[in-house]
Amino acid sequence: MSQLTEASVRQLVAQEYERAAAMFPDWAHPYSGLRFSRSKRCFGQAHMDGTLVLSRNFLGTDASDDLLDTIRHEFAHLVVGSRHKHNERWRCAAASLGASPHARGNATNEALNEKMS
């Protein structure tokens, strides 16, 4: 498996956005773009302004499964709205998008776990 780069992450986000937008035409917080953070506390965040924020710690790893789950998880937050947190409505959207319908503490990828600690 190849190492994730900023370009490959952006491409994956764009692909997942197109898929999610086809499934959910009306979003509580319409997607407005991607940015990266230096966070070691969380893999990603969805902001009310529609921004998807991903940890730079994905870069240089082969943690594409964890990245995909994180993107889908955060898009579910944008779809249903921040007030729903991880409730049943959010879990349904997350499952529909193919994300694990819960917040995870650890990655399945050891290199990513090391970078996050």
PDB file of C-alpha atoms in Angstrom:
ATOM      1  CA  MET A   1       0.000   0.000   0.000  1.00  0.00           C
ATOM      2  CA  SER A   2       1.332   3.468  -0.838  1.00  0.00           C
ATOM      3  CA  GLN A   3       2.004   6.275   1.568  1.00  0.00           C
ATOM      4  CA  LEU A   4      -0.604   9.007   1.837  1.00  0.00           C
ATOM      5  CA  THR A   5       0.306  12.426   0.487  1.00  0.00           C
ATOM      6  CA  GLU A   6      -1.614  15.677   0.705  1.00  0.00           C
ATOM      7  CA  ALA A   7      -2.580  15.243  -2.956  1.00  0.00           C
ATOM      8  CA  SER A   8      -3.829  11.682  -2.476  1.00  0.00           C
ATOM      9  CA  VAL A   9      -5.821  12.710   0.606  1.00  0.00           C
ATOM     10  CA  ARG A  10      -7.414  15.599  -1.291  1.00  0.00           C
ATOM     11  CA  GLN A  11      -8.318  13.239  -4.129  1.00  0.00           C
ATOM     12  CA  LEU A  12      -9.910  10.747  -1.724  1.00  0.00           C
ATOM     13  CA  VAL A  13     -11.886  13.516   0.002  1.00  0.00           C
ATOM     14  CA  ALA A  14     -13.149  14.755  -3.378  1.00  0.00           C
ATOM     15  CA  GLN A  15     -14.231  11.228  -4.377  1.00  0.00           C
ATOM     16  CA  GLU A  16     -15.981  10.641  -1.060  1.00  0.00           C
ATOM     17  CA  TYR A  17     -17.672  14.028  -1.245  1.00  0.00           C
ATOM     18  CA  GLU A  18     -19.100  13.224  -4.682  1.00  0.00           C
ATOM     19  CA  ARG A  19     -20.411   9.901  -3.383  1.00  0.00           C
ATOM     20  CA  ALA A  20     -21.871  11.458  -0.217  1.00  0.00           C
ATOM     21  CA  ALA A  21     -23.464  14.349  -2.133  1.00  0.00           C
ATOM     22  CA  ALA A  22     -25.208  11.865  -4.427  1.00  0.00           C
ATOM     23  CA  MET A  23     -26.593  10.022  -1.399  1.00  0.00           C
ATOM     24  CA  PHE A  24     -27.513  13.120   0.623  1.00  0.00           C
ATOM     25  CA  PRO A  25     -28.429  16.133  -1.537  1.00  0.00           C
ATOM     26  CA  ASP A  26     -29.331  18.364   1.443  1.00  0.00           C
ATOM     27  CA  TRP A  27     -26.622  18.858   4.066  1.00  0.00           C
ATOM     28  CA  ALA A  28     -27.101  20.677   7.371  1.00  0.00           C
ATOM     29  CA  HIS A  29     -23.595  22.128   6.915  1.00  0.00           C
ATOM     30  CA  PRO A  30     -22.704  22.076   3.189  1.00  0.00           C
ATOM     31  CA  TYR A  31     -19.122  20.965   2.549  1.00  0.00           C
ATOM     32  CA  SER A  32     -16.890  23.981   1.916  1.00  0.00           C
ATOM     33  CA  GLY A  33     -13.384  22.547   1.765  1.00  0.00           C
ATOM     34  CA  LEU A  34     -10.554  20.651   3.394  1.00  0.00           C
ATOM     35  CA  ARG A  35      -7.756  21.772   5.643  1.00  0.00           C
ATOM     36  CA  PHE A  36      -5.172  19.968   7.728  1.00  0.00           C
ATOM     37  CA  SER A  37      -4.316  20.326  11.402  1.00  0.00           C
ATOM     38  CA  ARG A  38      -1.450  19.209  13.583  1.00  0.00           C
ATOM     39  CA  SER A  39      -3.874  17.578  16.002  1.00  0.00           C
ATOM     40  CA  LYS A  40      -2.792  14.508  17.896  1.00  0.00           C
ATOM     41  CA  ARG A  41      -6.097  14.390  19.781  1.00  0.00           C
ATOM     42  CA  CYS A  42      -8.416  13.487  16.906  1.00  0.00           C
ATOM     43  CA  PHE A  43      -8.198  12.188  13.366  1.00  0.00           C
ATOM     44  CA  GLY A  44     -10.690  14.671  11.970  1.00  0.00           C
ATOM     45  CA  GLN A  45     -13.308  17.292  12.670  1.00  0.00           C
ATOM     46  CA  ALA A  46     -16.299  18.719  10.866  1.00  0.00           C
ATOM     47  CA  HIS A  47     -16.955  22.420  11.392  1.00  0.00           C
ATOM     48  CA  MET A  48     -20.287  24.199  11.111  1.00  0.00           C
ATOM     49  CA  ASP A  49     -18.899  26.309   8.258  1.00  0.00           C
ATOM     50  CA  GLY A  50     -18.617  23.074   6.242  1.00  0.00           C
ATOM     51  CA  THR A  51     -14.869  22.688   6.596  1.00  0.00           C
ATOM     52  CA  LEU A  52     -13.491  19.173   6.971  1.00  0.00           C
ATOM     53  CA  VAL A  53     -10.297  19.159   9.040  1.00  0.00           C
ATOM     54  CA  LEU A  54      -7.976  16.147   8.980  1.00  0.00           C
ATOM     55  CA  SER A  55      -4.886  15.500  11.053  1.00  0.00           C
ATOM     56  CA  ARG A  56      -1.605  15.838   9.156  1.00  0.00           C
ATOM     57  CA  ASN A  57      -0.561  12.672  10.950  1.00  0.00           C
ATOM     58  CA  PHE A  58      -2.213  10.669   8.164  1.00  0.00           C
ATOM     59  CA  LEU A  59       0.437  11.951   5.763  1.00  0.00           C
ATOM     60  CA  GLY A  60       3.382   9.628   5.268  1.00  0.00           C
ATOM     61  CA  THR A  61       1.468   6.581   6.518  1.00  0.00           C
ATOM     62  CA  ASP A  62      -0.404   3.862   4.674  1.00  0.00           C
ATOM     63  CA  ALA A  63      -3.478   4.367   6.901  1.00  0.00           C
ATOM     64  CA  SER A  64      -5.935   4.685   4.017  1.00  0.00           C
ATOM     65  CA  ASP A  65      -8.601   2.557   5.767  1.00  0.00           C
ATOM     66  CA  ASP A  66      -8.499   4.804   8.841  1.00  0.00           C
ATOM     67  CA  LEU A  67      -8.510   7.887   6.623  1.00  0.00           C
ATOM     68  CA  LEU A  68     -11.524   6.691   4.647  1.00  0.00           C
ATOM     69  CA  ASP A  69     -13.433   5.921   7.834  1.00  0.00           C
ATOM     70  CA  THR A  70     -12.560   9.361   9.226  1.00  0.00           C
ATOM     71  CA  ILE A  71     -13.668  11.176   6.064  1.00  0.00           C
ATOM     72  CA  ARG A  72     -16.986   9.325   6.030  1.00  0.00           C
ATOM     73  CA  HIS A  73     -17.436   9.887   9.784  1.00  0.00           C
ATOM     74  CA  GLU A  74     -16.907  13.634   9.426  1.00  0.00           C
ATOM     75  CA  PHE A  75     -19.085  13.929   6.329  1.00  0.00           C
ATOM     76  CA  ALA A  76     -21.891  12.294   8.353  1.00  0.00           C
ATOM     77  CA  HIS A  77     -21.560  15.171  10.837  1.00  0.00           C
ATOM     78  CA  LEU A  78     -21.862  17.689   8.019  1.00  0.00           C
ATOM     79  CA  VAL A  79     -24.883  15.881   6.583  1.00  0.00           C
ATOM     80  CA  VAL A  80     -26.966  15.712   9.772  1.00  0.00           C
ATOM     81  CA  GLY A  81     -25.655  18.764  11.594  1.00  0.00           C
ATOM     82  CA  SER A  82     -23.429  19.354  14.573  1.00  0.00           C
ATOM     83  CA  ARG A  83     -26.296  19.298  17.086  1.00  0.00           C
ATOM     84  CA  HIS A  84     -26.768  15.561  16.492  1.00  0.00           C
ATOM     85  CA  LYS A  85     -23.265  14.641  17.741  1.00  0.00           C
ATOM     86  CA  HIS A  86     -23.164  10.796  17.683  1.00  0.00           C
ATOM     87  CA  ASN A  87     -26.884  10.160  18.154  1.00  0.00           C
ATOM     88  CA  GLU A  88     -29.082   7.729  16.209  1.00  0.00           C
ATOM     89  CA  ARG A  89     -29.602  10.108  13.283  1.00  0.00           C
ATOM     90  CA  TRP A  90     -25.843  10.574  12.935  1.00  0.00           C
ATOM     91  CA  ARG A  91     -25.223   6.809  13.281  1.00  0.00           C
ATOM     92  CA  CYS A  92     -27.665   6.128  10.422  1.00  0.00           C
ATOM     93  CA  ALA A  93     -25.925   8.661   8.165  1.00  0.00           C
ATOM     94  CA  ALA A  94     -22.481   7.336   9.111  1.00  0.00           C
ATOM     95  CA  ALA A  95     -23.514   3.748   8.397  1.00  0.00           C
ATOM     96  CA  SER A  96     -25.037   4.792   5.055  1.00  0.00           C
ATOM     97  CA  LEU A  97     -21.752   6.432   4.103  1.00  0.00           C
ATOM     98  CA  GLY A  98     -19.809   3.320   5.134  1.00  0.00           C
ATOM     99  CA  ALA A  99     -18.205   4.689   8.301  1.00  0.00           C
ATOM    100  CA  SER A 100     -17.986   2.893  11.603  1.00  0.00           C
ATOM    101  CA  PRO A 101     -20.996   4.443  13.333  1.00  0.00           C
ATOM    102  CA  HIS A 102     -19.128   5.437  16.497  1.00  0.00           C
ATOM    103  CA  ALA A 103     -16.191   7.546  17.570  1.00  0.00           C
ATOM    104  CA  ARG A 104     -12.984   5.539  17.695  1.00  0.00           C
ATOM    105  CA  GLY A 105     -10.039   6.154  19.939  1.00  0.00           C
ATOM    106  CA  ASN A 106      -7.351   4.226  18.084  1.00  0.00           C
ATOM    107  CA  ALA A 107      -6.457   3.673  14.471  1.00  0.00           C
ATOM    108  CA  THR A 108      -6.191   0.234  12.947  1.00  0.00           C
ATOM    109  CA  ASN A 109      -2.847   1.366  11.469  1.00  0.00           C
ATOM    110  CA  GLU A 110       0.076   1.176  13.896  1.00  0.00           C
ATOM    111  CA  ALA A 111       2.129   3.889  12.169  1.00  0.00           C
ATOM    112  CA  LEU A 112      -0.781   6.307  12.542  1.00  0.00           C
ATOM    113  CA  ASN A 113      -1.236   5.348  16.199  1.00  0.00           C
ATOM    114  CA  GLU A 114       2.446   6.073  16.823  1.00  0.00           C
ATOM    115  CA  LYS A 115       2.235   9.474  15.139  1.00  0.00           C
ATOM    116  CA  MET A 116      -0.884  10.355  17.157  1.00  0.00           C
ATOM    117  CA  SER A 117       0.712   9.541  20.516  1.00  0.00           C
TER     118      SER A 117
END
